[in-house]
XYZ file of C-alpha atoms in Angstrom:
365
model
C -14.846 31.530 -2.561
C -14.188 34.961 -4.065
C -14.363 33.478 -7.577
C -17.696 31.831 -6.752
C -19.111 35.094 -5.440
C -17.740 36.992 -8.438
C -19.391 34.520 -10.811
C -22.702 34.743 -8.936
C -22.585 38.556 -9.048
C -21.817 38.658 -12.773
C -24.640 36.177 -13.439
C -26.996 38.395 -11.406
C -26.018 41.349 -13.598
C -26.710 39.264 -16.721
C -23.137 39.505 -17.955
C -22.328 37.513 -21.094
C -19.886 34.672 -20.322
C -17.214 33.580 -22.792
C -17.007 29.796 -22.371
C -14.075 29.378 -24.780
C -11.194 27.461 -23.181
C -7.780 28.701 -24.276
C -4.943 26.241 -23.736
C -1.560 27.806 -23.111
C 1.180 25.737 -24.695
C 4.264 25.117 -22.602
C 7.470 26.628 -24.005
C 9.712 24.228 -25.897
C 11.963 22.424 -23.476
C 9.896 23.424 -20.466
C 9.808 20.801 -17.699
C 6.759 18.546 -17.595
C 5.391 19.812 -20.891
C 1.922 18.393 -21.379
C 1.458 17.658 -17.680
C -2.006 18.389 -16.324
C -0.459 19.857 -13.223
C 0.519 23.525 -13.334
C 4.141 24.072 -12.357
C 5.209 27.546 -11.269
C 8.740 28.827 -11.341
C 10.232 29.677 -7.973
C 10.473 33.275 -9.187
C 6.656 33.328 -9.420
C 6.408 32.865 -5.652
C 6.321 36.459 -4.429
C 6.051 35.639 -0.739
C 8.016 32.619 0.400
C 6.616 31.629 3.797
C 3.151 30.272 4.440
C 2.486 31.389 8.006
C -0.380 30.173 10.177
C -1.155 30.656 13.869
C -3.935 31.198 16.388
C -4.109 34.259 18.645
C -5.454 33.483 22.129
C -7.020 36.877 22.727
C -6.190 38.756 25.894
C -7.321 42.145 24.555
C -10.347 43.445 22.711
C -10.358 42.564 19.015
C -13.255 44.460 17.470
C -14.088 45.029 13.803
C -11.827 48.102 13.536
C -8.871 46.265 15.055
C -9.531 43.331 12.762
C -9.499 45.623 9.714
C -6.291 47.306 10.919
C -4.653 43.911 11.474
C -5.690 42.707 8.006
C -4.391 45.947 6.462
C -1.026 45.419 8.160
C -0.815 41.833 6.925
C -1.647 43.012 3.389
C 1.290 45.403 3.608
C 3.721 42.530 4.245
C 2.129 39.679 2.288
C -0.871 38.198 0.517
C -3.366 35.293 0.759
C -4.685 36.835 3.960
C -7.221 34.956 6.058
C -8.269 36.314 9.456
C -11.173 34.619 11.227
C -12.079 36.085 14.600
C -14.084 34.470 17.395
C -14.829 35.660 20.910
C -11.649 34.146 22.310
C -9.374 33.326 19.381
C -8.311 34.627 15.981
C -7.141 32.234 13.259
C -4.573 33.793 10.944
C -3.099 32.744 7.593
C -0.685 34.848 5.515
C 1.991 34.408 2.839
C 4.908 36.685 3.653
C 8.658 37.011 3.340
C 9.012 37.902 7.027
C 6.842 35.722 9.345
C 8.368 37.522 12.340
C 6.600 40.750 11.465
C 3.210 39.032 11.402
C 3.972 37.269 14.674
C 5.127 40.478 16.419
C 1.969 42.280 15.361
C -0.219 39.396 16.534
C 1.457 39.284 19.956
C -0.077 42.688 20.730
C -3.476 40.990 20.932
C -2.572 37.898 22.946
C -0.531 34.700 23.156
C 0.016 32.523 20.088
C -0.549 28.804 19.561
C -0.604 26.253 16.712
C 2.155 28.145 14.920
C 3.143 26.725 11.529
C 5.604 28.223 9.034
C 6.334 26.486 5.720
C 8.969 27.496 3.209
C 6.944 27.494 -0.018
C 10.003 27.879 -2.255
C 11.591 24.809 -0.682
C 8.315 22.877 -0.967
C 8.055 23.964 -4.598
C 11.595 22.745 -5.283
C 10.867 19.391 -3.625
C 7.659 19.081 -5.647
C 9.535 19.739 -8.897
C 12.139 17.117 -7.972
C 9.443 14.569 -7.112
C 7.597 15.234 -10.347
C 10.822 14.781 -12.300
C 11.502 11.507 -10.508
C 7.935 10.365 -11.185
C 8.255 11.113 -14.892
C 11.565 9.246 -15.027
C 9.999 6.231 -13.291
C 7.010 6.299 -15.640
C 9.316 6.535 -18.636
C 11.378 3.618 -17.339
C 8.236 1.573 -16.732
C 6.970 2.345 -20.228
C 10.235 1.258 -21.833
C 10.033 -2.340 -23.071
C 11.999 -4.739 -20.875
C 14.421 -7.168 -22.426
C 12.644 -10.372 -23.355
C 13.376 -13.248 -20.992
C 13.207 -16.962 -21.589
C 10.943 -17.418 -18.566
C 9.066 -15.297 -16.058
C 6.962 -15.963 -12.956
C 3.621 -14.472 -11.921
C 2.332 -15.223 -8.422
C -0.826 -14.355 -6.528
C 0.149 -13.146 -3.071
C -0.937 -11.168 -0.049
C 1.178 -9.450 2.591
C 4.287 -7.333 2.126
C 6.573 -9.935 3.697
C 5.414 -12.766 1.444
C 5.555 -10.442 -1.565
C 9.192 -9.670 -0.751
C 10.041 -13.364 -0.315
C 8.555 -14.222 -3.702
C 10.363 -11.307 -5.342
C 13.666 -12.417 -3.813
C 13.092 -15.901 -5.223
C 12.719 -14.495 -8.727
C 8.999 -13.841 -9.187
C 8.623 -11.090 -11.791
C 5.075 -9.907 -11.117
C 2.911 -10.071 -8.005
C -0.879 -10.067 -8.314
C -2.204 -8.579 -5.101
C -4.965 -10.966 -4.177
C -6.473 -8.892 -1.382
C -7.658 -10.435 1.860
C -9.535 -13.249 0.113
C -6.819 -13.744 -2.549
C -9.375 -14.080 -5.356
C -8.231 -12.054 -8.390
C -10.094 -12.491 -11.680
C -9.098 -13.967 -15.030
C -8.704 -10.389 -16.258
C -6.200 -9.685 -13.465
C -4.151 -12.707 -14.549
C -4.316 -11.647 -18.222
C -3.148 -8.137 -17.341
C -0.212 -9.593 -15.425
C 0.716 -11.863 -18.343
C 0.686 -8.868 -20.662
C 3.076 -6.938 -18.424
C 5.864 -9.551 -18.366
C 8.052 -9.906 -21.423
C 8.961 -13.578 -21.616
C 8.613 -16.536 -23.955
C 7.293 -18.787 -21.177
C 5.264 -17.472 -18.245
C 4.735 -19.627 -15.160
C 1.599 -18.706 -13.200
C 1.338 -19.615 -9.511
C -2.313 -19.188 -8.353
C -1.451 -20.061 -4.719
C -5.149 -20.612 -4.050
C -7.343 -23.471 -5.227
C -10.098 -20.990 -6.163
C -7.837 -19.219 -8.679
C -6.512 -22.223 -10.593
C -9.516 -22.156 -12.943
C -9.092 -18.421 -13.628
C -5.388 -18.946 -14.316
C -6.144 -21.748 -16.786
C -8.735 -19.575 -18.527
C -6.079 -16.868 -18.920
C -3.735 -19.510 -20.324
C -6.171 -20.492 -23.066
C -6.846 -16.840 -23.911
C -3.143 -16.020 -24.424
C -1.712 -16.688 -27.890
C 1.656 -14.905 -28.054
C 3.284 -16.573 -25.001
C 3.538 -20.070 -23.593
C 1.656 -20.124 -20.286
C 2.350 -22.817 -17.706
C -0.049 -22.931 -14.738
C 1.425 -24.713 -11.724
C -1.612 -25.760 -9.613
C -0.373 -24.300 -6.319
C -3.137 -24.120 -3.730
C -1.231 -22.247 -1.020
C 1.490 -19.616 -0.666
C 3.810 -22.292 0.745
C 3.350 -24.436 -2.360
C 4.072 -21.408 -4.539
C 7.363 -20.772 -2.745
C 8.352 -24.430 -3.151
C 7.465 -24.335 -6.849
C 9.738 -21.351 -7.523
C 12.599 -22.914 -5.577
C 12.361 -26.066 -7.707
C 12.534 -24.232 -11.042
C 15.627 -25.177 -13.097
C 16.507 -22.766 -15.951
C 18.224 -25.497 -18.019
C 15.089 -27.652 -18.175
C 12.343 -27.280 -20.775
C 8.976 -25.768 -19.780
C 7.438 -29.262 -19.837
C 10.176 -30.690 -17.623
C 9.919 -27.772 -15.189
C 6.129 -28.091 -15.056
C 6.448 -31.769 -14.135
C 9.206 -31.143 -11.560
C 7.450 -28.211 -9.854
C 4.090 -29.982 -9.796
C 5.718 -33.004 -8.198
C 7.532 -30.815 -5.641
C 4.389 -29.058 -4.401
C 2.801 -32.437 -3.616
C 5.353 -32.845 -0.814
C 4.228 -29.628 0.928
C 1.659 -29.596 3.716
C 0.188 -26.245 4.660
C -1.650 -24.974 7.716
C -3.193 -21.564 8.323
C -4.342 -20.103 11.628
C -7.278 -17.695 11.625
C -10.371 -16.948 13.727
C -14.024 -17.967 13.499
C -16.581 -15.296 12.637
C -19.591 -17.354 13.744
C -20.596 -20.525 15.588
C -20.479 -23.629 13.413
C -19.508 -27.295 13.236
C -16.882 -28.366 10.667
C -15.224 -31.780 10.365
C -16.734 -32.801 13.735
C -15.121 -29.727 15.369
C -17.497 -27.531 17.351
C -16.379 -23.974 16.679
C -17.555 -20.833 18.474
C -17.335 -17.252 17.288
C -13.914 -15.844 18.203
C -12.217 -19.250 18.434
C -8.915 -19.735 16.646
C -8.796 -22.389 13.927
C -5.914 -24.251 12.334
C -6.953 -25.080 8.767
C -4.990 -27.688 6.808
C -5.033 -28.845 3.203
C -8.001 -31.126 3.802
C -9.919 -29.358 6.562
C -9.855 -28.237 10.197
C -6.808 -29.515 12.117
C -7.160 -27.668 15.444
C -9.552 -25.387 17.337
C -9.036 -23.471 20.564
C -8.973 -20.154 22.373
C -5.183 -19.566 22.344
C -3.317 -18.820 19.117
C -0.074 -20.524 20.135
C -1.797 -23.691 21.350
C -3.886 -23.961 18.179
C -0.821 -23.391 15.999
C 1.227 -26.057 17.785
C -1.674 -28.550 17.613
C -2.053 -27.800 13.911
C 1.654 -28.393 13.274
C 1.484 -31.687 15.195
C -1.315 -32.791 12.869
C 0.767 -31.890 9.819
C 3.937 -33.740 10.822
C 5.222 -37.209 10.054
C 8.642 -38.838 10.269
C 9.616 -37.795 6.731
C 9.322 -34.052 7.364
C 12.605 -32.137 7.275
C 11.644 -28.455 7.082
C 9.031 -26.361 8.905
C 8.510 -22.785 7.689
C 6.475 -20.338 9.768
C 5.219 -17.064 8.242
C 3.674 -14.714 10.800
C 0.969 -12.214 9.849
C 0.526 -8.484 10.256
C -1.427 -8.865 13.512
C 1.151 -11.182 15.121
C 3.964 -9.770 17.252
C 7.473 -10.806 16.257
C 8.351 -11.853 19.816
C 5.300 -14.138 19.968
C 6.262 -15.706 16.639
C 9.868 -16.184 17.809
C 8.655 -17.903 20.992
C 6.484 -20.234 18.904
C 9.415 -21.014 16.602
C 11.619 -21.939 19.575
C 8.991 -24.305 21.006
C 8.430 -25.986 17.632
C 12.191 -26.367 17.110
C 12.516 -27.906 20.561
C 9.772 -30.436 19.844
C 11.093 -31.342 16.382
C 14.905 -31.247 16.702
C 15.370 -33.264 13.489
C 13.712 -30.484 11.436
C 14.991 -27.112 10.337
C 12.497 -24.544 11.617
C 12.452 -21.211 9.780
C 10.585 -18.061 10.851
C 9.815 -15.264 8.394
C 7.583 -12.204 8.372
C 4.689 -12.732 5.980
C 2.606 -9.676 6.793
C -0.559 -11.430 5.605
C -3.961 -10.246 6.907
C -6.560 -12.556 8.478
C -4.098 -15.425 9.047
C -1.971 -15.118 12.182
C 0.326 -17.859 10.915
C 0.871 -19.713 7.664
C 2.936 -22.851 8.267
C 4.409 -25.284 5.776
C 5.974 -28.680 6.454
C 7.897 -30.591 3.828
């Protein structure tokens, strides 16, 4: 504020302004040379404690007392801010002895909202974090060793992202709530993986076209698009990858494997409608399968169980349940137990997906 007022005053006086910008070069070997952020040495911090508090006035605090209080604070520190009201005084000061400021303030009333920060310690932590950031950026910029094959998958939800990473996916395209990244997003992902063959898992029927467009626009790598329409199919595709097979053989094997997966997703209706002969009201829960609506109701667990019943046949051996960010773990565990009880011949797995919008994503294979 003082700089603004100073500039306004000098402009009022008609003072000539020198607009030349002088860049000060960092000394050779100085940390973070070239960084846009100014880094001070700890020795440049004259007063080490940023001290803030509010005085709840119990005595008169007139202009003279305010000036005396400010003068005292200036004698023990800098960066003084004192804002007085009828009942309270807000105080900010940088000092090497916060106790002196506090003792002086106690003469005018009780204190509240006290906050003391060690600026030298904060400075040290900031320097360490900046060093770590530069190291990470340098590591990220370094070219990775070229691999024979790499996987790119469109995903949503921290749990599902982690599952895909654990299975060997090299790059996750965050699809957002609607999971609809663009061709450019896929191209950027392809550029960031260093591999001879890149397998792309769209995991959404709406993205398969974009993935294929990215494939045709890439010349320096072999791109294989596995037409996965759901997250569950994407997980199955990765599991069925065999490093010893050729890209063509893996494409055929993974494409065949995803055909055995049935997927259901539980979400809510945003408006009244009729779909697949199901009358749906706003706020109802819906179980959506590969080919349409499988279940509708007003209870999440009931809809999910009805949806799973519609997905099952006698050949199914594995049921995987991924619960979303709005679903409680205990509710998901209770659902898993009931499904396992009803289908004792199947392995029933429960994992945290963390996906938005969908309370559950369920696969049966």
